[in-house]
XYZ file of C-alpha atoms in Angstrom:
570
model
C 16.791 -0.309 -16.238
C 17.381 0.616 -19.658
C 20.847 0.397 -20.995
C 20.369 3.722 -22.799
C 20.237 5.202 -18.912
C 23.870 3.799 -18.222
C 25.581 6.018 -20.871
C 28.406 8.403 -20.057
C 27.845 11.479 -18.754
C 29.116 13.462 -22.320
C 27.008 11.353 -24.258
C 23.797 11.648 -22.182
C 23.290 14.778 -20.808
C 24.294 17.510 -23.441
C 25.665 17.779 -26.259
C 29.295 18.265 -27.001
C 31.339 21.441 -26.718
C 31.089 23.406 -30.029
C 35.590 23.183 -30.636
C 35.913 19.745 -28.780
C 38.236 17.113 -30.291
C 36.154 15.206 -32.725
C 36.781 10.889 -32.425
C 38.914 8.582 -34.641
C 36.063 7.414 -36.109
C 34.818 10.544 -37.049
C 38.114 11.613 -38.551
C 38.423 8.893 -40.454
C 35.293 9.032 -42.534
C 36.049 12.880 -42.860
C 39.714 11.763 -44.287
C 37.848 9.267 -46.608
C 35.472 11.942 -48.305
C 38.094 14.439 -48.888
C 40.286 11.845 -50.479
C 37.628 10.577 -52.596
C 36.611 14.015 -53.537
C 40.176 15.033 -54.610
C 40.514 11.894 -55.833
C 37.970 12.139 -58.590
C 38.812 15.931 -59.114
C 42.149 14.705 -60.328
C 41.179 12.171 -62.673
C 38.764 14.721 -64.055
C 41.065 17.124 -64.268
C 40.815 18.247 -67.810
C 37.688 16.446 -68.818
C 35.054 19.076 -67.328
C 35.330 22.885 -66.521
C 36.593 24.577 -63.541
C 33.149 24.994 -61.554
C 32.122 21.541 -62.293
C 35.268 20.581 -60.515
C 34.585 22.569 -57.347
C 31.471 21.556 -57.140
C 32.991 17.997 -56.201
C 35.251 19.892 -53.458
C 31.380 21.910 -51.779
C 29.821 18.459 -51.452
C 33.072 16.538 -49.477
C 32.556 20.089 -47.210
C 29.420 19.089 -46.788
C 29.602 15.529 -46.355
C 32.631 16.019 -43.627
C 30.506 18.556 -41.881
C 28.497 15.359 -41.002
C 31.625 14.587 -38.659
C 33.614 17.241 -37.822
C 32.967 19.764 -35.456
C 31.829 23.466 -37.480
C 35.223 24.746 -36.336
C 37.507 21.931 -37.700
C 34.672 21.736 -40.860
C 35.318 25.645 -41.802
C 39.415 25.190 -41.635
C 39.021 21.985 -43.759
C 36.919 23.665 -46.354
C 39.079 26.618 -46.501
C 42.246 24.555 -46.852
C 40.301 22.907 -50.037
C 39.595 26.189 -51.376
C 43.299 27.016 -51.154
C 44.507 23.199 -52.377
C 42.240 23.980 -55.722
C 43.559 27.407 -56.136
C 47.245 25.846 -56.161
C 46.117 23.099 -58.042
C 43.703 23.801 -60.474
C 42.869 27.520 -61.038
C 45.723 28.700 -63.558
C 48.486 30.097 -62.952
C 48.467 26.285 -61.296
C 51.431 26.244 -58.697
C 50.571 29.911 -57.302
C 48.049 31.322 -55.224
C 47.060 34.262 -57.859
C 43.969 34.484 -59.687
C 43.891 36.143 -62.857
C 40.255 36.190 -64.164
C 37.671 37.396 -61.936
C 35.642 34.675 -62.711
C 38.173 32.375 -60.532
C 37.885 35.079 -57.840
C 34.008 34.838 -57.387
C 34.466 30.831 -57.708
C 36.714 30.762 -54.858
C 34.584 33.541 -52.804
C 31.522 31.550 -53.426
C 33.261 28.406 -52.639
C 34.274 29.312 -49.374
C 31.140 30.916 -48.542
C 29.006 27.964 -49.453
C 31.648 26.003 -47.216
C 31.827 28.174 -44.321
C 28.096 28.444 -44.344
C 27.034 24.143 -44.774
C 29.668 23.185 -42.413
C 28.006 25.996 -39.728
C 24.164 25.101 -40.757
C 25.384 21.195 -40.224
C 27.033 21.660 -37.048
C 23.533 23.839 -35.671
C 21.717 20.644 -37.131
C 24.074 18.011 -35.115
C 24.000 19.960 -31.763
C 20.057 20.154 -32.103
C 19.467 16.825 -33.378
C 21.817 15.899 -30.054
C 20.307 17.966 -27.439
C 16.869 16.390 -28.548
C 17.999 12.899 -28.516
C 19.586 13.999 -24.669
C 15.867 15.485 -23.893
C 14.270 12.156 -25.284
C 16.775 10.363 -22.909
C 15.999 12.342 -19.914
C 12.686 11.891 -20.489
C 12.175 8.215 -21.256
C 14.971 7.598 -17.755
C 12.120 9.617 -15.459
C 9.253 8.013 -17.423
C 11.237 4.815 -16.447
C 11.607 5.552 -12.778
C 8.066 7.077 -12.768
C 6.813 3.420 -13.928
C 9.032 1.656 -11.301
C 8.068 3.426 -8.408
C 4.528 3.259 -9.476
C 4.520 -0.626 -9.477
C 6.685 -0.681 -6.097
C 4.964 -2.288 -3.313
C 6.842 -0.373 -0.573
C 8.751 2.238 -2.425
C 11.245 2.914 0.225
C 12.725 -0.092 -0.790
C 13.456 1.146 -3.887
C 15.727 3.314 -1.926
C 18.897 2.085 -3.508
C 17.381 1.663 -7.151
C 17.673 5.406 -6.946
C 21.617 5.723 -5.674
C 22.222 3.480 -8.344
C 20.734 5.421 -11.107
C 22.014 8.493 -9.798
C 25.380 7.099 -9.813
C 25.038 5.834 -13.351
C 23.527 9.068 -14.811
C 26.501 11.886 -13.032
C 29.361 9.281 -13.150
C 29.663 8.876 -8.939
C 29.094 7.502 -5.784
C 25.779 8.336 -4.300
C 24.039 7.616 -1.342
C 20.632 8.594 -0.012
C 18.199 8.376 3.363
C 14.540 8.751 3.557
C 12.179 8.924 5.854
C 11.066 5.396 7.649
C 7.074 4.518 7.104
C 5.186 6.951 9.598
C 2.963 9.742 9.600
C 4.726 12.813 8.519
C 3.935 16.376 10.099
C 2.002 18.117 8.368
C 3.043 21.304 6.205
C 1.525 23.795 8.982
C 3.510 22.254 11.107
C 7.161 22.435 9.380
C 9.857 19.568 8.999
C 10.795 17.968 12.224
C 14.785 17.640 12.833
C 15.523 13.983 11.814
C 19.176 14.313 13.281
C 18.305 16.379 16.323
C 18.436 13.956 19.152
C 19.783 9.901 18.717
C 16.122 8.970 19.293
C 15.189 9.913 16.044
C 17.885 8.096 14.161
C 15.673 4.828 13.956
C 13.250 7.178 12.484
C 15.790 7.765 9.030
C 16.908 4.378 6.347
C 20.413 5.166 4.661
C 21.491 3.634 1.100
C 24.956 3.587 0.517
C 27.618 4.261 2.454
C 28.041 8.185 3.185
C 30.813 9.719 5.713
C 30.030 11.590 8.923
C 30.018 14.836 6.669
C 27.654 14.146 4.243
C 25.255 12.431 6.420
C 24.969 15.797 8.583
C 24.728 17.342 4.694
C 22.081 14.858 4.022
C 20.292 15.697 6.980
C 20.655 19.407 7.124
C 19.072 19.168 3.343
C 15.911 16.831 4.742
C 15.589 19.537 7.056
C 15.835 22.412 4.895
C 14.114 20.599 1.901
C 16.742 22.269 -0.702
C 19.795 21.344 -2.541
C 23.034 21.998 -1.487
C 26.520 22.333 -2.970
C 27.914 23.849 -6.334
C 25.683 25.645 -8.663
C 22.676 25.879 -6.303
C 23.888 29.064 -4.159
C 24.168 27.348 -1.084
C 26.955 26.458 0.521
C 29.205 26.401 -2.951
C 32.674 25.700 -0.808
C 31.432 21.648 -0.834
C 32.728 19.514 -2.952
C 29.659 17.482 -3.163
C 26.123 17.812 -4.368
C 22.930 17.435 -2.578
C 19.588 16.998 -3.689
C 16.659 16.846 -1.541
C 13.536 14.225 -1.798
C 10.633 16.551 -2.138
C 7.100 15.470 -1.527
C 3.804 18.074 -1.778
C 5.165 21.225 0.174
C 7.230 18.446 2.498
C 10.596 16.693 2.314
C 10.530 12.500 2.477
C 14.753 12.088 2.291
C 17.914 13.582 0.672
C 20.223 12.371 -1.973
C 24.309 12.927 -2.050
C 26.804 12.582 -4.930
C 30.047 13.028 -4.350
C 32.116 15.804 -6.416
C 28.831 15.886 -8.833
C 29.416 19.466 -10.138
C 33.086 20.039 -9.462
C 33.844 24.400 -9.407
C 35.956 25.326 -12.177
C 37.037 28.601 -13.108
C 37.692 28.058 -16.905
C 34.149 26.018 -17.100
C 33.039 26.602 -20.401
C 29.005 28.156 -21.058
C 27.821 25.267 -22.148
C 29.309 22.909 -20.111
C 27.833 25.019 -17.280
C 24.497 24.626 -19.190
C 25.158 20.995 -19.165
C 25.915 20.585 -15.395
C 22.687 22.466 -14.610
C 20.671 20.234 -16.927
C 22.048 17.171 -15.097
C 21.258 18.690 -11.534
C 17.901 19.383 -13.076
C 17.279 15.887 -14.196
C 18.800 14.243 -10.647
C 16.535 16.767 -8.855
C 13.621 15.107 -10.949
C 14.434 11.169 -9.860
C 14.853 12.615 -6.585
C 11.445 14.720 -6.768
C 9.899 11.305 -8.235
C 11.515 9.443 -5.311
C 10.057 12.190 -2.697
C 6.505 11.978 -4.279
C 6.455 8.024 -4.422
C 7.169 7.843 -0.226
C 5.029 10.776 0.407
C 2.455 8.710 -1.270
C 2.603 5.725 1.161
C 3.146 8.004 3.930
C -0.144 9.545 3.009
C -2.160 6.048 2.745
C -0.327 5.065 5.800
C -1.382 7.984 7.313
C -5.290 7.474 5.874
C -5.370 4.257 7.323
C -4.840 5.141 10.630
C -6.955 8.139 10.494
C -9.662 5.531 9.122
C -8.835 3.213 11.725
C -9.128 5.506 14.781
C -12.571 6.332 13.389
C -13.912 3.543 13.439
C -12.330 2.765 16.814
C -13.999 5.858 17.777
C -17.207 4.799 16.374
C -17.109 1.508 17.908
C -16.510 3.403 21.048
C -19.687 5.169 20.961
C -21.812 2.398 19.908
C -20.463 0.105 22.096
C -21.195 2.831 25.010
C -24.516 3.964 23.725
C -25.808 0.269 23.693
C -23.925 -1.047 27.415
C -25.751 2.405 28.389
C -29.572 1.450 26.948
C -28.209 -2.507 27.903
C -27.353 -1.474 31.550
C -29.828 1.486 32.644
C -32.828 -0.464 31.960
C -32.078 -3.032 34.210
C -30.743 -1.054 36.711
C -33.553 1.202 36.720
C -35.897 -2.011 37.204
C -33.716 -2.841 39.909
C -33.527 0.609 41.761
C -37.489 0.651 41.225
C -38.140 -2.772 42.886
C -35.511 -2.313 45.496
C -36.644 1.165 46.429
C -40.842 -0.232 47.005
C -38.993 -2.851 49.167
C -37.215 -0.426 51.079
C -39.804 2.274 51.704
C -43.280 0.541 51.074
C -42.678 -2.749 52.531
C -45.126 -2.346 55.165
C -47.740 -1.546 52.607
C -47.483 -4.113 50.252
C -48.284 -7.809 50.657
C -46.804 -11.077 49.930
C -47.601 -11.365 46.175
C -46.287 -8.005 45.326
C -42.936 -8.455 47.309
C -42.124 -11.455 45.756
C -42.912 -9.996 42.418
C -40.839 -7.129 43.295
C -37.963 -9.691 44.653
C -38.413 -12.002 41.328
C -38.090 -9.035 39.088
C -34.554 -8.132 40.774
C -33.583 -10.960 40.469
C -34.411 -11.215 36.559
C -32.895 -8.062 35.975
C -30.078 -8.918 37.723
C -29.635 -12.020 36.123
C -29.829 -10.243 32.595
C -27.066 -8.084 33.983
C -24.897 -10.680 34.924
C -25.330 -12.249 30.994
C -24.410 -9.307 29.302
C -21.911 -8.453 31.579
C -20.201 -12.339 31.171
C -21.341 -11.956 27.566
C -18.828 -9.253 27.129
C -15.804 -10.041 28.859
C -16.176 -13.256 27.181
C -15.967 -11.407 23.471
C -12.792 -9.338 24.313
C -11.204 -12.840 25.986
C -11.820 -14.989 22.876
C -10.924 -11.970 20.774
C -7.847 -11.624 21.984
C -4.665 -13.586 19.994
C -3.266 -16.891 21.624
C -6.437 -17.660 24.127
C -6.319 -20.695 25.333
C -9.345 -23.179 26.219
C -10.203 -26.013 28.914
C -10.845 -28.610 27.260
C -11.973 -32.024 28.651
C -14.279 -34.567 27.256
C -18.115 -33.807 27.084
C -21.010 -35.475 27.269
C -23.093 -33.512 24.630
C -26.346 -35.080 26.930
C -25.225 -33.007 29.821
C -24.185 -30.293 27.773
C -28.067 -29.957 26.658
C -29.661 -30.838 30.295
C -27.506 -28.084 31.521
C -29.013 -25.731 28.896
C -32.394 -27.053 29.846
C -32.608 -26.475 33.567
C -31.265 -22.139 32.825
C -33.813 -22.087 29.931
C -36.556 -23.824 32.195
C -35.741 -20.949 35.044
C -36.872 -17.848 32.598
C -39.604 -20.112 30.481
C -42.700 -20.823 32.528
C -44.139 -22.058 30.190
C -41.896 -25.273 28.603
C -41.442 -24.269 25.452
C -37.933 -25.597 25.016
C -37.621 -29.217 24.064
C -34.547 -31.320 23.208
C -33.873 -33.771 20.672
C -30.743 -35.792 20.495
C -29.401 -38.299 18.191
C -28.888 -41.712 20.331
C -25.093 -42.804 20.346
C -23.061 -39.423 20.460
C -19.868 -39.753 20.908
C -17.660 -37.494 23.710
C -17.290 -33.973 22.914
C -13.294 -32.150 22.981
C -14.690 -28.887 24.383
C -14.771 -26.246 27.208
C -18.185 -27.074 28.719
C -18.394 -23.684 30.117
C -18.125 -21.739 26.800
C -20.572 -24.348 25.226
C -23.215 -24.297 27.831
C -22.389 -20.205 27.703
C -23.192 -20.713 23.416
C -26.561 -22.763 24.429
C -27.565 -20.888 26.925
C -27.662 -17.533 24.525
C -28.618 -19.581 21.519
C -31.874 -20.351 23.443
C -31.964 -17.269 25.347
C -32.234 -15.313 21.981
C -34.877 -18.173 20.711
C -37.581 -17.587 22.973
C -36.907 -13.219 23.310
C -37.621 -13.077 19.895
C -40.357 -15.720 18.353
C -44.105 -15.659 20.238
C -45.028 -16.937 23.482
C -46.914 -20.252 22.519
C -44.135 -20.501 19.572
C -41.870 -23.667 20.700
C -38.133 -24.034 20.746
C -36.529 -26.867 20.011
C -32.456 -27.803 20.761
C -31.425 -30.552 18.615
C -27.948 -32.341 18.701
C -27.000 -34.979 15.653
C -24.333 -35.834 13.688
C -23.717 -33.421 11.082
C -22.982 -34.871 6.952
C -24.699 -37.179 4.706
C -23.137 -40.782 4.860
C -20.418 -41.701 2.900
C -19.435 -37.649 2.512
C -16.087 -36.541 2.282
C -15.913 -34.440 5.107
C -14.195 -35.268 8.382
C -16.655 -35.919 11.277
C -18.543 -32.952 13.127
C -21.719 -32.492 15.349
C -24.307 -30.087 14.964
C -25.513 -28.367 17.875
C -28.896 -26.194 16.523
C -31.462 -24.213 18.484
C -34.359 -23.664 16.288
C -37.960 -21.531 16.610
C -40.774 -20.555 14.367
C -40.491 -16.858 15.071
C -40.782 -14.107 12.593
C -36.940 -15.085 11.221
C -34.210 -12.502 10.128
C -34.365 -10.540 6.616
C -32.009 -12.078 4.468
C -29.752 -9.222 4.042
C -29.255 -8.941 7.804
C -28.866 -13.015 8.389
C -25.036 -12.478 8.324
C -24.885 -9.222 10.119
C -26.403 -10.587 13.283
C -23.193 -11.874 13.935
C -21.425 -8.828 14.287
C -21.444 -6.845 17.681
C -23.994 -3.872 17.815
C -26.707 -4.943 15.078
C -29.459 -6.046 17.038
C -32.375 -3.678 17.062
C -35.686 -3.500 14.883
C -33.834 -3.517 11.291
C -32.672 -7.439 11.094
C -36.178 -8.108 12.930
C -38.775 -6.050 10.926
C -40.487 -9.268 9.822
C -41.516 -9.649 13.544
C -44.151 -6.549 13.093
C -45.922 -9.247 10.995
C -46.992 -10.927 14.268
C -48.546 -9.305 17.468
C -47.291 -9.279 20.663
C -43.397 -9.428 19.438
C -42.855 -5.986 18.959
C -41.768 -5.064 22.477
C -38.688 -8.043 21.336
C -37.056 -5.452 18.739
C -35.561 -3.263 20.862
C -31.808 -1.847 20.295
C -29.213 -2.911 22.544
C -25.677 -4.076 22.453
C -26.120 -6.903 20.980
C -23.238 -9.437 21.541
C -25.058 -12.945 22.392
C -24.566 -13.969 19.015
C -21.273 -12.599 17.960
C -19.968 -14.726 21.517
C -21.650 -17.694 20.138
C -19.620 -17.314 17.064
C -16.534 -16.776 18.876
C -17.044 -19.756 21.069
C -17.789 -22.071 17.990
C -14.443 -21.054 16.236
C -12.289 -20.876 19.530
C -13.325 -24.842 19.193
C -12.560 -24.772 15.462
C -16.360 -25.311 14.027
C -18.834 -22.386 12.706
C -22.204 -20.854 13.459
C -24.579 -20.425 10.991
C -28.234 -19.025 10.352
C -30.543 -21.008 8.402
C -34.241 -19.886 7.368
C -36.520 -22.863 7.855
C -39.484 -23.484 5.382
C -42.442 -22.960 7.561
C -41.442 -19.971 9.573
C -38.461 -19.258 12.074
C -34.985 -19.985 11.761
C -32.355 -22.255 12.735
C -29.209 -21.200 14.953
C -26.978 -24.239 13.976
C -22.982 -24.577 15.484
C -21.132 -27.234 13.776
C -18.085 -28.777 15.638
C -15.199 -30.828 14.823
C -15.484 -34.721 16.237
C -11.747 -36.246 17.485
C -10.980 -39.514 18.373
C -11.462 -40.397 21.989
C -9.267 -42.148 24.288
C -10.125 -45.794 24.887
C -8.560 -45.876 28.252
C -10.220 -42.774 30.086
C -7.131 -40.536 31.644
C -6.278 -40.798 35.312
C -8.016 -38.750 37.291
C -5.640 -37.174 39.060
C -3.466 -35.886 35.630
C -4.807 -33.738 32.686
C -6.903 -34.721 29.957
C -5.433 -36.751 27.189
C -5.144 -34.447 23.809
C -7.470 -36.007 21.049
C -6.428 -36.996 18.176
C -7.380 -35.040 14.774
């Protein structure tokens, strides 16, 4: 802060009383221009004329008008007007005049005086309540630029105590409100002091006694000041400002015999203590506006963050409603001809009836596993079951589901020979496989193939710690590059991301809407194990689903079967 801000309270906020005691200092220059004036007066005593001599006696009243209050600078010029008509205006040694020309000299003399040393003291007392105004004004400026660059301006909390301490010359402490949304101005000022559960609610700076803190909360409450010279409450001896936001209050301020009542106060010093509660109602004003400010945000980003809550909400029930009612439908179709037409129909259409409940069902069960699975991984400090994997097994597994809803083989595997043992949890990696190719063959062409291949990822000699690339790949109609990273997120799947597939027949029945979550699982799964999944355009068509996964150090003496798994090694 500014050392001009830690002035005294005199010489900051006003400026002085018109018939106050002027300092040493001050006297002593005054003392040294009238002595120098009368000085040379006497040695040219008898070398010029009278008015050439009092000339020299109007410009030390002017000069020691510079230091001396108007009052003291009027006496001291009229005393010089009376010391040259004793001294110099004959008869010398009496107070008479004789010529009339003396007369008007001395008149004019003490006019000229009387009117300089009033003109000079107007001049001080303006040039001093505009270097106070500058003052005030560069200390909120200050305080304005302080608060702006706060991070969390309630901590600034006893920056302010400390500045109204400095500026009204005592102890000050303050409370504000704690970071939460505020009621809004329809709704008036809650009671912060009403009950004990809403003392957590309130931060205090400084140390205030059992009486002020009910003063500081009856002014939060009331959102006015308090004390002597504001009307209210003028029996207490201290002063209380409140911390006022935009038609709300954020906190209250206290200082401790501020404006003291006395009877024989002075007009200006009355003017003086109402410019400094003006200027300590300011800092606190700034204060008030700074937290209502964060409040706001605060308040913003919740509002922002139960809308899109809200908005997840709805998609996420609009697309487990489209997700879920077309299967069930199937199913209540299917199992409804069984029930009430079974006699009529024959063996081929009651197994296709029977095969289509169970696909439906099936479909059902993935989204349903698909789904809990999300809000499990989602969820801070999950833990996984880990063991050793055979990456071989991992892909057979994936093979014999895939097989069960492909007729026609289109899904082949290629491994690299040699893998070494995988540190996963088979069932979330045969869970990422079996969507990976489930979402391979729903949306590419019938004859298209898909292909699952497993390799070590890196070039050699790279400087990159070992990992294994799990990819399903397919020459479908591929994703639109602006939606190849948004297919990751829950509830974009629908005909947007796949509009290259109206390119090629028979896949637009694929681009339906729906929830959408078999590749944002697939992404959770691959960083629950600490890798990444990743969509790559391939150069003749299609695109490439590819999971990369960290490789540890296996055992060389396999664990005992009857403990837990041995933790790799990074």
């Amino acid at each position: 802060m500014d050392a001009r801000l830690r002035s005294p309270r005199g010489a900051t906020w006003g400026a002085a009383d018109r018939w106050s005691a002027p300092s040493r200092p001050s006297i002593l220059w005054a003392a040294a221009t009238w002595a120098l004036a009368w000085t040379a007066a006497a040695i040219l005593d008898g070398q010029v004329d009278l008015a050439n001599l009092a000339m020299l006696l109007v410009l030390a009243s002017a000069l020691s008008s510079l230091w001396l209050p108007p009052g003291a600078a009027v006496a001291a010029g009229a005393l010089a007007v009376l010391a040259f008509n004793y001294f110099f205006v004959p008869p010398r040694g009496t107070l008479h005049v004789d010529l009339r020309q003396h007369a008007l000299l001395m008149l004019a003399m003490l006019v000229v005086n009387v009117i300089v040393a009033v003109l000079v003291g107007r001049l001080r007392r303006t040039a001093q309540e505009a270097a106070a105004h500058a003052l005030r004004a560069e200390q909120l400026r200050d305080w304005g630029e302080r608060l702006r660059d706060a991070v969390d301006p309630v901590a600034e909390l006893g920056g302010l105590c400390d500045l109204l301490s400095r500026s009204a010359g005592v102890p000050a402490a303050a409370i504000a409100r704690a970071a939460r949304p505020f009621a809004p101005p329809s709704a008036g000022v809650d009671d912060p002091g009403g009950d004990e559960g809403d003392a957590p609610a309130l931060l205090t700076a400084g140390e205030p006694d059992a009486d002020q803190a009910a003063g500081l909360r009856l002014c939060l409450r009331e959102g006015r000041a308090l004390g002597p010279g504001t009307g209210r409450f003028e029996d207490q001896p201290d002063g209380y400002f409140p911390l006022r936001g935009s038609r709300t209050c954020m906190g209250a301020a206290v200082l401790r015999g501020a404006c003291p009542v006395a009877t024989n106060r002075s007009a200006q010093r009355a003017e003086r203590d109402a410019e400094l509660r003006a200027q300590l109602q300011s800092l606190c004003d700034q204060m008030g506006q700074a937290l209502q400010r964060v409040h706001a945000a605060l308040e913003e980003s919740r509002s922002r963050e139960q809308a899109q809550q809200q908005g997840v909400r709805n998609a996420l029930l609009a697309a487990i409603s489209h997700d879920y009612r077309t299967p069930l439908a199937t199913i209540l179709g299917a199992a409804s001809a069984l029930d009430e037409q079974s006699e009529r129909l024959d063996l081929a259409q009651r197994r296709r009836l029977a095969q289509g409940i169970v696909e439906e069902a099936g479909r059902l069960a993935r989204l349903t596993d698909n789904t809990l699975q999300l809000a499990r991984l989602d969820s801070p400090g999950v833990s996984l079951r880990c063991d050793w994997e055979s990456a071989e097994e991992l892909v057979g597994t994936a093979l014999r589901h895939a097989r069960r809803r492909d007729s026609a083989r289109r899904v082949r595997a290629r491994l690299e020979p040699g893998l070494p043992l995988l540190w996963c949890d088979a069932l979330l990696l045969s869970q990422l496989l079996d969507n990976l190719v489930d979402n391979a063959l729903k949306y590419s062409p019938e004859d298209a193939p898909v292909e699952i291949l497993v390799r070590r990822a890196g070039e050699p000699g790279e400087q990159q710690p070992p990992r294994l690339l799990l990819a399903v790949r397919d020459r479908g109609p591929g994703i639109a590059p602006a939606w190849r990273e948004r297919v990751f997120e829950v509830f974009h799947r629908g005909a947007a991301p796949l509009a290259a597939a109206r390119a090629r027949p028979g896949s637009e029945h694929n681009a339906r809407p729906g929830a959408g979550v078999g590749l944002a699982v697939c992404r959770a799964i691959a960083r629950a194990h600490g890798g990444e999944l990743r969509l790559r355009a391939r150069s003749h068509g299609g695109c490439a689903l590819e999971c990369l996964l960290p490789l540890r150090q296996a055992p060389l003496v396999p664990p005992d079967e009857s403990g837990p798994p041995t933790e790799p090694q990074p």
